[in-house]
PDB file of C-alpha atoms in Angstrom:
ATOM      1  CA  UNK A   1     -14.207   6.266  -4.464  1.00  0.00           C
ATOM      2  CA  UNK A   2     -12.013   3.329  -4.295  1.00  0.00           C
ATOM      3  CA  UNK A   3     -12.687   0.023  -6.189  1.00  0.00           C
ATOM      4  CA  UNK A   4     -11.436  -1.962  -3.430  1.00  0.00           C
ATOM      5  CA  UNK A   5     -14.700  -2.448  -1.247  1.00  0.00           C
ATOM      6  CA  UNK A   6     -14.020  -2.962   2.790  1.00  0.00           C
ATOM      7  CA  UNK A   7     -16.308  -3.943   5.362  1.00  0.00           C
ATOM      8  CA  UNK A   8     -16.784  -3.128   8.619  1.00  0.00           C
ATOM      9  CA  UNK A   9     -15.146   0.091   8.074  1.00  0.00           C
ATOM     10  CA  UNK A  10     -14.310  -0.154  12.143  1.00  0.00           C
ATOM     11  CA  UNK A  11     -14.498  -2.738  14.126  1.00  0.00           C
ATOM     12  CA  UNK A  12     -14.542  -2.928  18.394  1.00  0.00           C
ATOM     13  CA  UNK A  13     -13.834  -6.268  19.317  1.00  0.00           C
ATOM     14  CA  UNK A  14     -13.072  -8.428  22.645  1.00  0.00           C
ATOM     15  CA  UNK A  15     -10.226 -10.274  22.921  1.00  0.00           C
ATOM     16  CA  UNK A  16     -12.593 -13.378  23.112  1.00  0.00           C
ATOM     17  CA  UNK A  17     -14.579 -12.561  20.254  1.00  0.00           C
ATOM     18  CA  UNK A  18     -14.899 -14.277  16.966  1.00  0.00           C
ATOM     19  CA  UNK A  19     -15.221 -11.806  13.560  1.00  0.00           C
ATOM     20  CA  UNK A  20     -14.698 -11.247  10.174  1.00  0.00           C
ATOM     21  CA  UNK A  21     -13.457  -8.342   7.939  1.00  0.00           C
ATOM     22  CA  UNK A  22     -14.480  -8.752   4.411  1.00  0.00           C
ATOM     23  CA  UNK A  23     -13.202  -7.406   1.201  1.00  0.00           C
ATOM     24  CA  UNK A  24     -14.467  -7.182  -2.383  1.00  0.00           C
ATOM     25  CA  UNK A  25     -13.099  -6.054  -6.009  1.00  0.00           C
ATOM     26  CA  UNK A  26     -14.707  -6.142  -9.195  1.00  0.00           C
ATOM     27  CA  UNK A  27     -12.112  -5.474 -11.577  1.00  0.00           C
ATOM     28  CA  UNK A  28     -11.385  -9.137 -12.862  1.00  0.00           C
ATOM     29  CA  UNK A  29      -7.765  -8.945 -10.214  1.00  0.00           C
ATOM     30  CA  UNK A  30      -6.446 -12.368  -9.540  1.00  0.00           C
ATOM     31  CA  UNK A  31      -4.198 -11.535  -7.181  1.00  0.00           C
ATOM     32  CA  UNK A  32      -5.592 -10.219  -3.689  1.00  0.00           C
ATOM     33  CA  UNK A  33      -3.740  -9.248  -0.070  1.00  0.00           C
ATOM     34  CA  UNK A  34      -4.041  -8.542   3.375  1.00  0.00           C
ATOM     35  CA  UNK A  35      -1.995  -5.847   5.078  1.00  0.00           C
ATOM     36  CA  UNK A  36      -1.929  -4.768   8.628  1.00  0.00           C
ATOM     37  CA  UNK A  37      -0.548  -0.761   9.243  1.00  0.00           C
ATOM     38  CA  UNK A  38       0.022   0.525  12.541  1.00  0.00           C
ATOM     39  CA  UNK A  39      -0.083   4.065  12.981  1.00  0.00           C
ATOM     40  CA  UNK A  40       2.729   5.824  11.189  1.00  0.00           C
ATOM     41  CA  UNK A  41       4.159   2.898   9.233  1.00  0.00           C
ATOM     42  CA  UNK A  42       4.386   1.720   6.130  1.00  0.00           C
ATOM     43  CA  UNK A  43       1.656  -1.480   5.468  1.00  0.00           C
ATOM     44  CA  UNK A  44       3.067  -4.989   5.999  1.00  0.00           C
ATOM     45  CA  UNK A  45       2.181  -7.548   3.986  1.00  0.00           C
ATOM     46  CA  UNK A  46       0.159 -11.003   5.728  1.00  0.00           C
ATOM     47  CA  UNK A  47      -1.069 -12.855   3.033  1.00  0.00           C
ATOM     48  CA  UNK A  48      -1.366 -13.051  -0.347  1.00  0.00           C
ATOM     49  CA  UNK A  49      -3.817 -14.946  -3.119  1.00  0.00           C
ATOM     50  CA  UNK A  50      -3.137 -15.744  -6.097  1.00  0.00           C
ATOM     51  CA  UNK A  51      -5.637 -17.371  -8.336  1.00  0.00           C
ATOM     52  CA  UNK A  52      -7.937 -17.918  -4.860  1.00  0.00           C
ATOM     53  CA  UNK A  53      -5.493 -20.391  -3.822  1.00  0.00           C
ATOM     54  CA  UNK A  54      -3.395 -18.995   0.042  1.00  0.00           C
ATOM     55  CA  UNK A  55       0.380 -18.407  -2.123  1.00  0.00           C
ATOM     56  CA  UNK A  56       1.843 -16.657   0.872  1.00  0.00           C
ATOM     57  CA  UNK A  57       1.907 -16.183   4.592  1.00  0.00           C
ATOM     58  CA  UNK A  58       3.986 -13.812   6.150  1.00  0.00           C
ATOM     59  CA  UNK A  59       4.260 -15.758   9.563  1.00  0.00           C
ATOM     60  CA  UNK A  60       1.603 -14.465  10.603  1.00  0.00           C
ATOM     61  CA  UNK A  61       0.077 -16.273  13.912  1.00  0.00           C
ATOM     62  CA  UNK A  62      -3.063 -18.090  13.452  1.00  0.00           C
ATOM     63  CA  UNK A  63      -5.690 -16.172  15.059  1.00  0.00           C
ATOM     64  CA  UNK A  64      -6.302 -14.945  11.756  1.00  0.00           C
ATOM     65  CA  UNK A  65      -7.426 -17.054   9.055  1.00  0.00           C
ATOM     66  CA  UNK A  66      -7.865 -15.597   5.641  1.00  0.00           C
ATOM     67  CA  UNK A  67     -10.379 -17.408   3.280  1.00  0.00           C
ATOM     68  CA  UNK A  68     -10.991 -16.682  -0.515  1.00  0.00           C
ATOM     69  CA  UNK A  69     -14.357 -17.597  -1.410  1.00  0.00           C
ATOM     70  CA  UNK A  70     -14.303 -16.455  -5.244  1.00  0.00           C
ATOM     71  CA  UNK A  71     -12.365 -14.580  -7.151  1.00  0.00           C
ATOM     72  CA  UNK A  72     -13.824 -10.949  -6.029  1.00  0.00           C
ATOM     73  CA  UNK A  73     -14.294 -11.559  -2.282  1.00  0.00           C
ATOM     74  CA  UNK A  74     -11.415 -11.751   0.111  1.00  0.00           C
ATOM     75  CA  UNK A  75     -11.994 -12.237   4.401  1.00  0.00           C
ATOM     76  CA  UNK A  76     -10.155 -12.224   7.522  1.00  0.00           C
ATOM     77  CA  UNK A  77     -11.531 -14.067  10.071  1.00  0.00           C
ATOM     78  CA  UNK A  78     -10.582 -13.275  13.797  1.00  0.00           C
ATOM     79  CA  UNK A  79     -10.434 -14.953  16.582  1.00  0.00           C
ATOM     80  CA  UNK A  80      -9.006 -14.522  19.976  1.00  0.00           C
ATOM     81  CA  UNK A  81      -6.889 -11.682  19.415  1.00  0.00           C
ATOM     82  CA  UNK A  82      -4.283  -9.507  21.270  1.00  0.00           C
ATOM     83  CA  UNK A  83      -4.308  -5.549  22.374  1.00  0.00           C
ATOM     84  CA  UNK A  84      -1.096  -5.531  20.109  1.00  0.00           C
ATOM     85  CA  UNK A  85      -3.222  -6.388  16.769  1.00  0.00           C
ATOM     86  CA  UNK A  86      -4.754  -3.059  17.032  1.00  0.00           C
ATOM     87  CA  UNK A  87      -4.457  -1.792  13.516  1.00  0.00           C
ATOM     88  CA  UNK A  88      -5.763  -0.894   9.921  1.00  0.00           C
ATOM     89  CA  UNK A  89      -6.158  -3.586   8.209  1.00  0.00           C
ATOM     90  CA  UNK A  90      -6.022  -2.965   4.522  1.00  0.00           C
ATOM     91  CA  UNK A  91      -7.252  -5.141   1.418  1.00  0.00           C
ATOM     92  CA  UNK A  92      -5.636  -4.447  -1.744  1.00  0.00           C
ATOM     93  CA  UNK A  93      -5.813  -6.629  -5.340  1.00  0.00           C
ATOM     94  CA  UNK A  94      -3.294  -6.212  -8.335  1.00  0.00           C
ATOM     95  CA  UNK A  95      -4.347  -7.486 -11.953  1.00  0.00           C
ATOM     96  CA  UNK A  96      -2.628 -10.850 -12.772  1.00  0.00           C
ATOM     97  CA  UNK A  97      -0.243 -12.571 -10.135  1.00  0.00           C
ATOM     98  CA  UNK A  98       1.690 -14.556 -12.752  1.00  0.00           C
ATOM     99  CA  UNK A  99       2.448 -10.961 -14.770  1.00  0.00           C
ATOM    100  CA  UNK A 100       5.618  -9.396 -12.240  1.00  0.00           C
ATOM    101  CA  UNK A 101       6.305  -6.784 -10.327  1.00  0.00           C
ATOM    102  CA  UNK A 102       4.804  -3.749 -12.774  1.00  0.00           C
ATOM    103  CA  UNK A 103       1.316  -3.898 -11.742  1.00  0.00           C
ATOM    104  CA  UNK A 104      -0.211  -2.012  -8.900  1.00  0.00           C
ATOM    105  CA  UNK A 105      -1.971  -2.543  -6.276  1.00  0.00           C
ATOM    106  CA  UNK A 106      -5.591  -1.054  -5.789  1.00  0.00           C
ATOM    107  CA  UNK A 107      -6.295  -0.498  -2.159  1.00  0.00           C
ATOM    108  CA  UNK A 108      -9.380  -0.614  -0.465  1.00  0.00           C
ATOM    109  CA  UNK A 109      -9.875   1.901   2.688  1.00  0.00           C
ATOM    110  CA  UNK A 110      -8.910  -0.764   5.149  1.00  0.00           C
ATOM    111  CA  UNK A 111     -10.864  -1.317   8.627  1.00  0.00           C
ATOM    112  CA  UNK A 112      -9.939  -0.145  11.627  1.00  0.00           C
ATOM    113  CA  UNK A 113      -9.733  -2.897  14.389  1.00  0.00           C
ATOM    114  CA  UNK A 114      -9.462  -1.627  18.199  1.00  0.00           C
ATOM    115  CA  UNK A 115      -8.861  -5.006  20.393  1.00  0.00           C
ATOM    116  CA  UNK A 116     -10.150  -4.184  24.169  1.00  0.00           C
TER     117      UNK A 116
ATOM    118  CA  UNK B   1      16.460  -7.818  -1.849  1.00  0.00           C
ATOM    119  CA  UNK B   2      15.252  -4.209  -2.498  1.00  0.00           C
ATOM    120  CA  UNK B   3      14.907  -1.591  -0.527  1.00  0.00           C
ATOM    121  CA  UNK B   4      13.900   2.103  -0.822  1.00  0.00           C
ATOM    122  CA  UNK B   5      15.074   5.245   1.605  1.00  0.00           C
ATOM    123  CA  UNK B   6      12.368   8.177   2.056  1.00  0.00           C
ATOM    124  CA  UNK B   7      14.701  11.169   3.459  1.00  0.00           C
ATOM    125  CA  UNK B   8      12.043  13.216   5.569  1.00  0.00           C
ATOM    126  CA  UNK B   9       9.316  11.135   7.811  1.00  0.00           C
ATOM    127  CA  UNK B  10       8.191  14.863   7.960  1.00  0.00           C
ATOM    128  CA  UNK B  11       7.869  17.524   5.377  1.00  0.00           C
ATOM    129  CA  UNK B  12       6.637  21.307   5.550  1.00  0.00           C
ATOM    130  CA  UNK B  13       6.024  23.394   2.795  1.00  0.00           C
ATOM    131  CA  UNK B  14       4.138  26.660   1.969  1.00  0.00           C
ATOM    132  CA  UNK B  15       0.887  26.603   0.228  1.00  0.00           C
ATOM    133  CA  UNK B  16       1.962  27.907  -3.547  1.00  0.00           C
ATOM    134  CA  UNK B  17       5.500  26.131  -3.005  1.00  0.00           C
ATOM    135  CA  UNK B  18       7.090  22.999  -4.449  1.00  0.00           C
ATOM    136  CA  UNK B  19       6.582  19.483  -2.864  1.00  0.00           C
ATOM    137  CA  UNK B  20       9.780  17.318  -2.955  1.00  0.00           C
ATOM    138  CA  UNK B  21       9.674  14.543  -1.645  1.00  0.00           C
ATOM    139  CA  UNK B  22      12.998  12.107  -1.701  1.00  0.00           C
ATOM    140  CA  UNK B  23      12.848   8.290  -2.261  1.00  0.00           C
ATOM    141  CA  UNK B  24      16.403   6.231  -3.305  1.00  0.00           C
ATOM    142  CA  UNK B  25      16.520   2.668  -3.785  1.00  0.00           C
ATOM    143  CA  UNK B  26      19.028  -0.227  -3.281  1.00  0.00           C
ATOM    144  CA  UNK B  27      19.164  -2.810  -6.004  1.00  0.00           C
ATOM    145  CA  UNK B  28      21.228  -4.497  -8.219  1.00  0.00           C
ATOM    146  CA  UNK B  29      18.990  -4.071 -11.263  1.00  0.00           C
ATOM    147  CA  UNK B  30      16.537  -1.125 -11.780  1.00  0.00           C
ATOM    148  CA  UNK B  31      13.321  -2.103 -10.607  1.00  0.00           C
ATOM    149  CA  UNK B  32       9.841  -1.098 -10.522  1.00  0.00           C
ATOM    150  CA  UNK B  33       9.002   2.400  -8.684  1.00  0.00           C
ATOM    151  CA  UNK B  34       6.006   3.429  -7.209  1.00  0.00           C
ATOM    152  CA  UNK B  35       4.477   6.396  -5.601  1.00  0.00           C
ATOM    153  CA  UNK B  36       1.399   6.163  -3.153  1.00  0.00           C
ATOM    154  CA  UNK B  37       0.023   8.855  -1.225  1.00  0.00           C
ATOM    155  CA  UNK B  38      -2.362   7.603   1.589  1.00  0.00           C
ATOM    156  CA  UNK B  39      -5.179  10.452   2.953  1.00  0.00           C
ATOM    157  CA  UNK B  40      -6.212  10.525   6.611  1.00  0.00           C
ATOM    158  CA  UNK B  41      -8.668   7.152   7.665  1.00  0.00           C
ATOM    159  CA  UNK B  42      -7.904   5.903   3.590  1.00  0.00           C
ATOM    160  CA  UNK B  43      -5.835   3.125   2.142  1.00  0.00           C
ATOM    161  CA  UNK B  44      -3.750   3.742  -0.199  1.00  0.00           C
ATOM    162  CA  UNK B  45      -3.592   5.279  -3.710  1.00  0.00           C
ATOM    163  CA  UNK B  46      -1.333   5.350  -6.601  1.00  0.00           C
ATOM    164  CA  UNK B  47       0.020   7.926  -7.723  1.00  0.00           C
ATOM    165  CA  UNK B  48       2.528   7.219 -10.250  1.00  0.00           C
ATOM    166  CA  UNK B  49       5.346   4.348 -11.473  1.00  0.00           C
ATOM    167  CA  UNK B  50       8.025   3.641 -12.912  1.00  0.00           C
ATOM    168  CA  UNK B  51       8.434   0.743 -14.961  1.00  0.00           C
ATOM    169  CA  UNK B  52      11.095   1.502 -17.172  1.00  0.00           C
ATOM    170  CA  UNK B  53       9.329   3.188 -19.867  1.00  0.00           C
ATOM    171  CA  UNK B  54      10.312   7.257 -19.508  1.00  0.00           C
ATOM    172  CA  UNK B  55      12.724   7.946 -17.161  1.00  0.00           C
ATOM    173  CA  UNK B  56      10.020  10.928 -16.456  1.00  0.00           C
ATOM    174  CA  UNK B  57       6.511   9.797 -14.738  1.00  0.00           C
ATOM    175  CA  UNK B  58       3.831  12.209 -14.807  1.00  0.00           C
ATOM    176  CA  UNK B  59       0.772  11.512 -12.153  1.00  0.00           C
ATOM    177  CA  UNK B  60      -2.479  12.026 -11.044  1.00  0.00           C
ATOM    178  CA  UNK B  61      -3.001  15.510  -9.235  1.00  0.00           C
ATOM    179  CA  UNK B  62      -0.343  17.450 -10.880  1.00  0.00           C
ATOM    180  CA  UNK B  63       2.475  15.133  -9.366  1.00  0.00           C
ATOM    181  CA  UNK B  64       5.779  13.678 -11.221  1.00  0.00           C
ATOM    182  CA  UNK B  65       8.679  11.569 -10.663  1.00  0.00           C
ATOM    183  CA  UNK B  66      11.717  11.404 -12.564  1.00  0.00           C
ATOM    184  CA  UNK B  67      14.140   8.112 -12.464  1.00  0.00           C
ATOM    185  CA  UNK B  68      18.045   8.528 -12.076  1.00  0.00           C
ATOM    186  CA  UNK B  69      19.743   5.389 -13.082  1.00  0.00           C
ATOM    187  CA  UNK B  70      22.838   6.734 -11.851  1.00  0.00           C
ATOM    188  CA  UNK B  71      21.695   8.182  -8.658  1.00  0.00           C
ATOM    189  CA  UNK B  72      19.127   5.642  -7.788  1.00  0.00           C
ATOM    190  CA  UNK B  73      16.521   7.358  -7.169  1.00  0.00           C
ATOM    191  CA  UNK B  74      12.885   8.285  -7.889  1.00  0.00           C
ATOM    192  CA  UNK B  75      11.838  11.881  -6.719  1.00  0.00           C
ATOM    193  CA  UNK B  76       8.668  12.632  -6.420  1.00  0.00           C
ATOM    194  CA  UNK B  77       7.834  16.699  -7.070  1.00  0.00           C
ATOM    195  CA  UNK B  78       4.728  18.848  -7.607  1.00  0.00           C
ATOM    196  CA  UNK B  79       5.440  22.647  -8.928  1.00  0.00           C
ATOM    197  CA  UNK B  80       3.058  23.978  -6.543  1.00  0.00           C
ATOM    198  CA  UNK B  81       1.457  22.813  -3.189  1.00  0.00           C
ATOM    199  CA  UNK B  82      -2.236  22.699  -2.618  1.00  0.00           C
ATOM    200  CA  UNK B  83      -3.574  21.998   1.195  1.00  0.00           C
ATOM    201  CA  UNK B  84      -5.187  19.101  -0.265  1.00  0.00           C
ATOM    202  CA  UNK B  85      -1.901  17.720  -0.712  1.00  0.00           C
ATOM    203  CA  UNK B  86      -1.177  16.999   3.219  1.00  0.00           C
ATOM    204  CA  UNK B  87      -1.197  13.224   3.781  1.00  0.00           C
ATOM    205  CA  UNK B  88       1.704  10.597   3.670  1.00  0.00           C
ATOM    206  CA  UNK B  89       3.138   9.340   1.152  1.00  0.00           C
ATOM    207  CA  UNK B  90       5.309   6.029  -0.053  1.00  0.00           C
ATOM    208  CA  UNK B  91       7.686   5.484  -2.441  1.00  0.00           C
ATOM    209  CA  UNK B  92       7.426   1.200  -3.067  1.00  0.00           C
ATOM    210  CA  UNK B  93       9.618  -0.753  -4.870  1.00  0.00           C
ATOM    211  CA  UNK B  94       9.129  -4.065  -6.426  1.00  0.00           C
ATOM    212  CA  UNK B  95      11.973  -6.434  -8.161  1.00  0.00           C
ATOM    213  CA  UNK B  96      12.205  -6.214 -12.250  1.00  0.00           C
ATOM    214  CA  UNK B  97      10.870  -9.977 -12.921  1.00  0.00           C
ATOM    215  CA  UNK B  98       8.482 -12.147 -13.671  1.00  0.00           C
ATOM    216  CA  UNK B  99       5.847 -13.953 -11.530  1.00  0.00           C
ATOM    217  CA  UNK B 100       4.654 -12.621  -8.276  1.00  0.00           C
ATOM    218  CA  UNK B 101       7.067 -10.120  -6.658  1.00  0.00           C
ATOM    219  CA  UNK B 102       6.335  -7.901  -3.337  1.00  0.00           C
ATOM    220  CA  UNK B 103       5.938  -5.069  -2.485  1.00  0.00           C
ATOM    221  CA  UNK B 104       8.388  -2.929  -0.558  1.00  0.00           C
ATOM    222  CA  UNK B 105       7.075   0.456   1.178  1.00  0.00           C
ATOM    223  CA  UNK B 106       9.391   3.093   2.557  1.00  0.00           C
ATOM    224  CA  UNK B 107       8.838   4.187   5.624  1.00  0.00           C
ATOM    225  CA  UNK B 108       6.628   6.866   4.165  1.00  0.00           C
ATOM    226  CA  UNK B 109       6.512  11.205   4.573  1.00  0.00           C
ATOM    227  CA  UNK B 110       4.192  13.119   5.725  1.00  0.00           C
ATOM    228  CA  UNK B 111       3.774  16.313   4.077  1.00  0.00           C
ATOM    229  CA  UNK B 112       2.162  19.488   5.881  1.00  0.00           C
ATOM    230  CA  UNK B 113       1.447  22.220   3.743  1.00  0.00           C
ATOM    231  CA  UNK B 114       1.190  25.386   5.970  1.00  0.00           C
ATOM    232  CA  UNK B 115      -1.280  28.031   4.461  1.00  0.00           C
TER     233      UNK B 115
END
C-alpha cells in the first residue's frame, strides 16, 4: 500500500473535456509534485509545491493547471488536451522542501490518462 | 548538473541468480543516490540511498548498493533473484545541498528474471 493516495486511478478523456486528477498524503510532507511518464521512461518532473505555494514549473503548457488546496491534497486540472499527453501521471511528496536533496520521494500509483 | 548512466535498459537473469544492476553518475561533488524500483501499473518505490553515510546501503527486499567514490558509481545487487523481482528500476540522483534540489532519473532497467 502506498501512502501517496491517487484518484481516478484511469482516466478516458476527450480532447474537449474538462477534469481533474487528485492526489492526497498524510504524512505531514511539505513538499508535493507532479510527474508525467510515458511508457518506458524515466518520470519527468511538471511542477513542484513547496509549502502549498506553485515553486516550479517545468514549462509545461497550460492546459494543465495544478492547484494546492492544503497541505495534504494536490490536483491537476485538465483541460483541452492533446493525443500526445497520453501518460501516467504520477503524484509524489518528499518531507520538508527547505531540507536538500537527501529526502525521498513517496510516490503515489499515478493515473493513467488515455486522450481520444 | 548531475546526471546518472543505467548500463542495460534490459536485464535477464535466472531465478536463484544475482541481480546487478549498473548506475554511474556525473558530478563534481558526490551527491545523493537513490534506487527505485517501479512494479507493473505502480509508481514508484524506494528502495535504497545513499546519502553519504556508509559507502554500503542495504534495502528493502534483500537489495544493496555500494558507493565508489572513485568509480562513481552506485551498483545496485541482490545475491539471489526472486520472480517477484521483475519490474524496472531507477537509479536517481539529486545534488549534495541545501534547499530544494531535483530529482534526476536514469533512464531506468528492466529486469526479467527467467524461471
Amino acid at each position: 500500500d502506498t501512502e501517496v493516495t491517487q484518484t481516478p486511478k484511469h482516466l478516458v478523456m476527450g480532447m474537449t473535456n474538462k477534469k481533474s486528477l487528485k492526489c492526497e498524503q498524510h504524512m505531514g510532507h511539505r513538499a508535493m509534485y507532479w510527474y508525467k511518464q510515458k511508457a518506458k521512461k524515466p518520470p519527468e518532473l511538471m511542477f513542484v509545491y513547496s509549502y502549498e505555494k506553485l515553486s516550479i514549473n517545468e514549462s509545461v503548457p497550460s492546459r494543465f493547471s495544478p492547484e494546492c488546496p492544503n497541505s495534504s491534497l494536490l490536483n491537476l486540472h485538465l483541460h483541452a488536451l492533446q493525443p500526445e499527453d497520453s501518460a501516467l501521471y504520477l503524484c509524489a511528496s518528499s518531507q520538508d522542501p527547505g531540507q536538500g536533496g537527501h529526502q525521498p520521494q513517496h510516490f503515489g500509483d499515478g493515473t493513467r490518462l488515455s486522450i481520444l | 548538473a548531475q546526471s546518472v548512466t543505467q548500463l542495460g535498459s534490459h536485464v535477464s537473469v535466472s531465478e536463484g541468480a544475482l541481480v546487478l544492476l549498473r548506475c554511474n553518475y556525473s558530478s563534481s561533488v558526490p551527491p545523493y543516490l537513490f534506487w527505485y524500483v517501479q512494479y507493473p501499473n505502480q509508481g514508484l518505490q524506494l528502495l535504497l540511498k545513499y546519502t553519504s553515510a556508509a559507502t554500503l546501503v542495504k534495502g528493502i527486499n534483500g537489495f544493496e548498493a555500494e558507493f565508489k567514490k572513485s568509480e562513481t558509481s552506485f551498483h545496485l545487487t541482490k545475491p539471489s533473484a526472486h520472480m517477484s523481482d521483475a519490474a524496472e528500476y531507477f537509479c536517481a540522483v539529486t545534488p549534495n545541498s541545501g534547499g530544494y534540489q531535483k530529482v534526476t532519473f536514469g533512464i531506468g532497467t528492466k529486469l526479467q528474471v527467467i524461471p
